[in-house]
């Protein structure tokens, strides 16, 4: 009885701290990362969200931010219920807040994209090896700390694998989203920047003259297309409606297909699970281990303790994701 009472009290307290989506009269909030201008991103998503609202019978609004951390916090607190993005999803799945239910499919059928390093087309840099031998010569724009293509993937493939860091390799280091990084390189305010192949493709369509002034000097191995996640505490009937809407959207419907194409060159969504986050978790673990190893502010004993904690944490996460992969 005492155990039951404690459980009921905990549930009551959690509902006070984190107000969940209550009913079909409530408004769903879709947390969207802004790779470019937030106001423009919100306008771009409006046709999709209107279709979603009509189809599931619930008002749907956008929460757009340039900062992944703001979206993660909104999802944690129940202020948003749906979102997208690899690293963002990993964080929310690990803590049990959300689950993956769908994955973006591109217009060409590809299920992946690439992290890239860009520079001006007239730059003497043409490859990653060119850059690695020019320590302290160039200005760099990194991505948002929680961006997969903007920060996590370059941290592993560009920096950790070459036993360096942005601070060691570049003269100056700043951060920005894909739009800011593209424009900084274009205007010669930065020499090198991280970006996403999807965003570069978008610029080639929307700003072809500017895109021709930019070149890619490094491309990562393929990354899984963004997962779509929703909060686990949504009512089951709402979850089912959302999942059905995403999986069917754009199929045999030219108007919906045009909405997806204009959003980001997508053709639709396929069913997915938390298991698609396994390679992202591996990258995150390696990055954190490497960061800990190079942290000279900590003693050897502190680094060893941090190492053990990371291994324990990610072993648990890896098991969680793999069990999901094996589930029928």
Short mmCIF file of C-alpha atoms in Angstrom, two decimals:
data_model
loop_
_atom_site.label_atom_id
_atom_site.label_comp_id
_atom_site.label_asym_id
_atom_site.label_seq_id
_atom_site.Cartn_x
_atom_site.Cartn_y
_atom_site.Cartn_z
CA UNK A 1 0.00 0.00 0.00
CA UNK A 2 2.79 2.42 0.88
CA UNK A 3 4.51 1.65 -2.42
CA UNK A 4 1.27 2.30 -4.33
CA UNK A 5 0.74 5.56 -2.45
CA UNK A 6 4.29 6.73 -3.25
CA UNK A 7 3.77 5.86 -6.92
CA UNK A 8 0.51 7.80 -7.11
CA UNK A 9 2.10 10.80 -5.40
CA UNK A 10 4.99 10.73 -7.85
CA UNK A 11 2.60 10.64 -10.80
CA UNK A 12 0.61 13.54 -9.36
CA UNK A 13 3.74 15.62 -8.78
CA UNK A 14 5.08 14.92 -12.27
CA UNK A 15 1.81 16.05 -13.81
CA UNK A 16 2.06 19.31 -11.88
CA UNK A 17 5.65 19.94 -12.95
CA UNK A 18 5.29 18.83 -16.56
CA UNK A 19 1.79 19.47 -17.93
CA UNK A 20 1.10 16.83 -20.56
CA UNK A 21 -1.03 17.15 -23.68
CA UNK A 22 -4.47 16.82 -22.13
CA UNK A 23 -7.07 16.10 -24.79
CA UNK A 24 -8.15 16.59 -28.38
CA UNK A 25 -9.11 20.16 -27.45
CA UNK A 26 -5.46 20.91 -26.65
CA UNK A 27 -2.88 22.25 -29.10
CA UNK A 28 0.04 20.13 -30.24
CA UNK A 29 3.39 21.87 -30.58
CA UNK A 30 5.98 20.76 -33.15
CA UNK A 31 9.52 21.76 -32.08
CA UNK A 32 11.53 22.61 -35.20
CA UNK A 33 15.21 23.50 -35.46
CA UNK A 34 15.92 26.55 -37.61
CA UNK A 35 18.77 25.89 -40.02
CA UNK A 36 18.06 29.35 -41.43
CA UNK A 37 15.96 32.38 -40.47
CA UNK A 38 13.45 31.23 -37.79
CA UNK A 39 10.59 33.33 -39.17
CA UNK A 40 11.12 31.92 -42.66
CA UNK A 41 11.37 28.37 -41.30
CA UNK A 42 8.05 28.84 -39.53
CA UNK A 43 6.44 30.07 -42.76
CA UNK A 44 7.92 27.14 -44.67
CA UNK A 45 6.37 24.64 -42.25
CA UNK A 46 2.93 26.27 -42.12
CA UNK A 47 1.37 24.29 -45.03
CA UNK A 48 2.53 20.99 -43.52
CA UNK A 49 1.23 21.88 -40.05
CA UNK A 50 -2.12 22.99 -41.47
CA UNK A 51 -2.48 19.63 -43.23
CA UNK A 52 -1.51 17.85 -40.02
CA UNK A 53 -4.03 19.79 -37.96
CA UNK A 54 -6.84 19.03 -40.41
CA UNK A 55 -5.96 15.35 -40.66
CA UNK A 56 -5.59 14.53 -36.95
CA UNK A 57 -8.31 16.90 -35.75
CA UNK A 58 -6.08 18.77 -33.31
CA UNK A 59 -4.59 22.28 -33.68
CA UNK A 60 -0.84 22.10 -34.40
CA UNK A 61 1.55 25.01 -33.90
CA UNK A 62 5.29 25.41 -34.49
CA UNK A 63 7.97 26.20 -31.95
CA UNK A 64 11.01 27.26 -33.98
CA UNK A 65 14.44 27.91 -32.51
CA UNK A 66 18.04 28.13 -33.67
CA UNK A 67 19.11 26.39 -30.45
CA UNK A 68 18.73 22.64 -30.07
CA UNK A 69 18.88 23.01 -26.27
CA UNK A 70 15.71 25.14 -26.25
CA UNK A 71 13.82 22.49 -28.20
CA UNK A 72 15.09 19.69 -25.96
CA UNK A 73 13.92 21.60 -22.89
CA UNK A 74 10.52 22.32 -24.45
CA UNK A 75 10.07 18.61 -25.19
CA UNK A 76 11.18 17.64 -21.69
CA UNK A 77 8.74 20.03 -20.05
CA UNK A 78 5.81 18.98 -22.24
CA UNK A 79 5.63 22.40 -23.90
CA UNK A 80 6.21 20.60 -27.23
CA UNK A 81 5.19 17.06 -28.15
CA UNK A 82 6.75 16.37 -31.58
CA UNK A 83 10.22 17.08 -32.96
CA UNK A 84 12.95 15.95 -35.36
CA UNK A 85 16.73 15.57 -35.38
CA UNK A 86 19.29 12.88 -34.59
CA UNK A 87 21.17 14.23 -31.57
CA UNK A 88 18.10 15.90 -30.11
CA UNK A 89 16.20 12.60 -30.42
CA UNK A 90 19.03 10.64 -28.82
CA UNK A 91 18.94 12.85 -25.74
CA UNK A 92 15.17 12.59 -25.35
CA UNK A 93 15.01 8.85 -26.04
CA UNK A 94 17.81 8.16 -23.55
CA UNK A 95 15.89 9.93 -20.78
CA UNK A 96 12.65 8.11 -21.65
CA UNK A 97 10.76 11.25 -22.69
CA UNK A 98 10.21 10.34 -26.34
CA UNK A 99 10.28 7.58 -28.92
CA UNK A 100 11.22 7.51 -32.61
CA UNK A 101 8.30 6.59 -34.86
CA UNK A 102 9.27 7.81 -38.33
CA UNK A 103 12.22 8.79 -40.50
CA UNK A 104 12.51 11.28 -43.34
CA UNK A 105 12.83 9.85 -46.87
CA UNK A 106 14.36 12.09 -49.50
CA UNK A 107 12.89 12.75 -52.92
CA UNK A 108 15.59 10.61 -54.53
CA UNK A 109 14.84 7.78 -52.11
CA UNK A 110 18.01 8.24 -50.07
CA UNK A 111 17.76 7.62 -46.34
CA UNK A 112 20.86 9.58 -45.43
CA UNK A 113 22.75 12.86 -45.69
CA UNK A 114 26.26 14.14 -44.97
CA UNK A 115 28.02 16.56 -42.68
CA UNK A 116 30.31 18.79 -44.75
CA UNK A 117 33.05 21.39 -44.40
CA UNK A 118 32.66 24.36 -46.72
CA UNK A 119 34.88 27.21 -47.83
CA UNK A 120 34.80 29.79 -50.60
CA UNK A 121 35.22 28.46 -54.11
CA UNK A 122 38.30 30.67 -54.58
CA UNK A 123 39.98 29.36 -51.39
CA UNK A 124 43.31 27.51 -51.77
CA UNK A 125 41.84 24.78 -49.54
CA UNK A 126 40.54 21.81 -51.51
CA UNK A 127 40.54 18.95 -49.03
CA UNK A 128 40.73 18.06 -45.35
CA UNK A 129 44.47 17.23 -45.60
CA UNK A 130 45.04 20.74 -46.99
CA UNK A 131 43.38 22.14 -43.88
CA UNK A 132 45.12 19.90 -41.35
CA UNK A 133 48.59 21.14 -42.33
CA UNK A 134 47.57 24.80 -41.96
CA UNK A 135 47.18 25.01 -38.18
CA UNK A 136 46.35 28.44 -36.83
CA UNK A 137 45.83 29.98 -40.26
CA UNK A 138 42.06 30.01 -40.71
CA UNK A 139 38.86 31.19 -39.03
CA UNK A 140 36.23 28.53 -38.30
CA UNK A 141 32.45 28.42 -37.77
CA UNK A 142 31.31 25.33 -35.90
CA UNK A 143 27.67 24.27 -35.49
CA UNK A 144 25.27 24.32 -32.57
CA UNK A 145 26.69 22.07 -29.81
CA UNK A 146 23.70 19.73 -30.15
CA UNK A 147 23.73 19.61 -33.97
CA UNK A 148 24.59 16.23 -35.49
CA UNK A 149 25.93 17.45 -38.84
CA UNK A 150 27.10 20.81 -37.49
CA UNK A 151 29.13 19.60 -34.51
CA UNK A 152 28.91 15.93 -33.47
CA UNK A 153 30.01 14.33 -36.75
CA UNK A 154 32.88 16.77 -37.47
CA UNK A 155 34.00 16.37 -33.84
CA UNK A 156 34.57 12.69 -34.52
CA UNK A 157 35.57 12.43 -38.18
CA UNK A 158 37.48 15.72 -38.60
CA UNK A 159 38.94 16.44 -35.19
CA UNK A 160 39.08 13.35 -32.95
CA UNK A 161 40.30 11.01 -35.69
CA UNK A 162 43.06 13.49 -36.50
CA UNK A 163 43.95 14.03 -32.83
CA UNK A 164 43.12 17.71 -32.84
CA UNK A 165 40.33 20.10 -31.87
CA UNK A 166 38.81 23.25 -33.40
CA UNK A 167 40.75 25.38 -30.91
CA UNK A 168 44.04 23.69 -31.84
CA UNK A 169 43.47 23.73 -35.59
CA UNK A 170 42.00 27.18 -36.21
CA UNK A 171 42.97 30.78 -35.52
CA UNK A 172 39.46 31.64 -34.26
CA UNK A 173 36.35 29.55 -33.54
CA UNK A 174 32.72 30.72 -33.52
CA UNK A 175 29.37 28.91 -33.78
CA UNK A 176 26.25 29.27 -35.88
CA UNK A 177 23.47 27.37 -37.58
CA UNK A 178 23.74 26.18 -41.19
CA UNK A 179 22.43 29.48 -42.60
CA UNK A 180 24.81 31.63 -40.56
CA UNK A 181 27.76 29.39 -41.39
CA UNK A 182 26.97 29.48 -45.11
CA UNK A 183 26.64 33.27 -45.11
CA UNK A 184 29.78 33.77 -43.00
CA UNK A 185 31.88 31.85 -45.52
CA UNK A 186 30.16 33.56 -48.45
CA UNK A 187 30.96 37.02 -47.00
CA UNK A 188 34.54 35.99 -46.10
CA UNK A 189 33.75 36.47 -42.41
CA UNK A 190 34.87 32.89 -41.86
CA UNK A 191 37.25 30.72 -43.88
CA UNK A 192 35.83 27.28 -43.08
CA UNK A 193 32.50 26.17 -41.62
CA UNK A 194 30.51 23.06 -40.89
CA UNK A 195 27.25 22.45 -42.69
CA UNK A 196 24.85 19.82 -43.97
CA UNK A 197 24.62 18.42 -47.50
CA UNK A 198 20.84 18.94 -47.28
CA UNK A 199 21.27 22.65 -46.60
CA UNK A 200 23.83 23.04 -49.39
CA UNK A 201 21.38 21.33 -51.78
CA UNK A 202 18.71 23.77 -50.62
CA UNK A 203 20.98 26.75 -51.31
CA UNK A 204 21.78 25.41 -54.79
CA UNK A 205 18.05 25.59 -55.51
CA UNK A 206 17.14 28.81 -53.71
CA UNK A 207 20.38 30.81 -54.10
CA UNK A 208 22.27 29.26 -57.02
CA UNK A 209 24.54 32.26 -57.61
CA UNK A 210 25.69 32.26 -53.99
CA UNK A 211 25.98 28.47 -53.91
CA UNK A 212 28.43 28.59 -56.82
CA UNK A 213 30.75 30.72 -54.66
CA UNK A 214 30.95 27.90 -52.08
CA UNK A 215 32.73 24.56 -52.32
CA UNK A 216 32.74 21.44 -50.15
CA UNK A 217 36.22 20.32 -49.07
CA UNK A 218 35.15 17.38 -46.89
CA UNK A 219 32.11 15.11 -46.70
CA UNK A 220 31.32 12.65 -43.91
CA UNK A 221 30.15 9.07 -44.30
CA UNK A 222 26.39 8.88 -44.78
CA UNK A 223 24.27 9.77 -41.74
CA UNK A 224 20.74 8.43 -41.19
CA UNK A 225 18.05 10.90 -42.20
CA UNK A 226 16.37 12.72 -39.33
CA UNK A 227 14.06 10.71 -37.09
CA UNK A 228 10.68 12.08 -36.03
CA UNK A 229 9.87 11.71 -32.34
CA UNK A 230 6.87 12.20 -30.09
CA UNK A 231 6.42 12.28 -26.34
CA UNK A 232 5.66 8.94 -24.74
CA UNK A 233 2.91 10.39 -22.54
CA UNK A 234 0.66 11.46 -25.41
CA UNK A 235 -2.73 9.71 -25.45
CA UNK A 236 -2.60 6.54 -27.56
CA UNK A 237 -5.32 7.71 -29.94
CA UNK A 238 -3.37 10.91 -30.65
CA UNK A 239 -0.12 8.98 -31.14
CA UNK A 240 -1.84 6.68 -33.63
CA UNK A 241 -3.26 9.62 -35.59
CA UNK A 242 0.12 11.37 -35.72
CA UNK A 243 1.97 8.24 -36.84
CA UNK A 244 -0.62 7.48 -39.53
CA UNK A 245 -0.49 11.06 -40.79
CA UNK A 246 3.30 11.07 -41.19
CA UNK A 247 3.55 7.66 -42.87
CA UNK A 248 0.77 8.45 -45.36
CA UNK A 249 1.66 12.08 -46.05
CA UNK A 250 2.71 12.72 -49.64
CA UNK A 251 1.64 9.31 -50.96
CA UNK A 252 -0.55 9.58 -54.07
CA UNK A 253 -1.17 13.23 -53.33
CA UNK A 254 0.62 15.74 -55.62
CA UNK A 255 -0.20 18.73 -53.39
CA UNK A 256 1.28 17.08 -50.31
CA UNK A 257 4.26 15.86 -52.33
CA UNK A 258 4.92 19.46 -53.37
CA UNK A 259 4.79 20.60 -49.72
CA UNK A 260 7.45 18.03 -48.79
CA UNK A 261 9.63 18.90 -51.77
CA UNK A 262 9.51 22.60 -50.95
CA UNK A 263 10.30 21.91 -47.29
CA UNK A 264 13.60 20.13 -47.88
CA UNK A 265 13.48 17.95 -50.99
CA UNK A 266 11.68 15.16 -49.12
CA UNK A 267 9.32 12.57 -50.58
CA UNK A 268 7.75 11.35 -47.35
CA UNK A 269 8.35 9.40 -44.17
CA UNK A 270 8.85 5.74 -43.37
CA UNK A 271 8.21 3.92 -40.11
CA UNK A 272 11.22 3.80 -37.80
CA UNK A 273 12.21 3.04 -34.21
CA UNK A 274 14.72 4.14 -31.60
CA UNK A 275 17.15 1.65 -33.16
CA UNK A 276 18.04 4.13 -35.91
CA UNK A 277 19.87 6.16 -33.24
CA UNK A 278 22.53 3.46 -32.61
CA UNK A 279 25.17 5.02 -34.94
CA UNK A 280 24.49 8.46 -33.46
CA UNK A 281 24.99 7.08 -29.94
CA UNK A 282 28.31 5.54 -31.02
CA UNK A 283 29.50 8.90 -32.36
CA UNK A 284 28.42 10.72 -29.22
CA UNK A 285 30.22 8.23 -26.97
CA UNK A 286 33.48 8.49 -28.91
CA UNK A 287 33.29 12.28 -28.89
CA UNK A 288 32.70 12.43 -25.12
CA UNK A 289 35.47 9.91 -24.42
CA UNK A 290 37.91 11.87 -26.55
CA UNK A 291 36.91 15.17 -24.91
CA UNK A 292 37.42 13.63 -21.48
CA UNK A 293 40.81 12.21 -22.48
CA UNK A 294 42.04 15.64 -23.61
CA UNK A 295 40.66 17.54 -20.59
CA UNK A 296 43.84 18.76 -18.89
CA UNK A 297 41.82 20.56 -16.19
CA UNK A 298 40.97 17.18 -14.61
CA UNK A 299 43.26 14.86 -12.71
CA UNK A 300 43.94 11.35 -13.99
CA UNK A 301 41.65 10.00 -11.28
CA UNK A 302 38.83 12.34 -12.31
CA UNK A 303 39.23 11.40 -15.97
CA UNK A 304 39.13 7.70 -15.05
CA UNK A 305 35.92 8.19 -13.08
CA UNK A 306 34.36 10.15 -15.95
CA UNK A 307 35.45 7.40 -18.38
CA UNK A 308 33.80 4.70 -16.25
CA UNK A 309 30.60 6.75 -15.96
CA UNK A 310 30.45 7.28 -19.73
CA UNK A 311 30.99 3.59 -20.47
CA UNK A 312 28.26 2.61 -18.00
CA UNK A 313 25.85 5.22 -19.34
CA UNK A 314 26.31 4.34 -23.00
CA UNK A 315 26.31 0.58 -22.37
CA UNK A 316 22.85 1.01 -20.88
CA UNK A 317 21.76 3.21 -23.79
CA UNK A 318 23.21 0.81 -26.37
CA UNK A 319 21.29 -2.09 -24.83
CA UNK A 320 18.08 -0.04 -24.83
CA UNK A 321 18.44 0.83 -28.52
CA UNK A 322 19.45 -2.70 -29.57
CA UNK A 323 16.54 -4.27 -27.69
CA UNK A 324 14.30 -1.90 -29.61
CA UNK A 325 15.94 -3.04 -32.86
CA UNK A 326 15.24 -6.69 -31.98
CA UNK A 327 11.64 -6.05 -30.93
CA UNK A 328 8.98 -7.30 -33.37
#
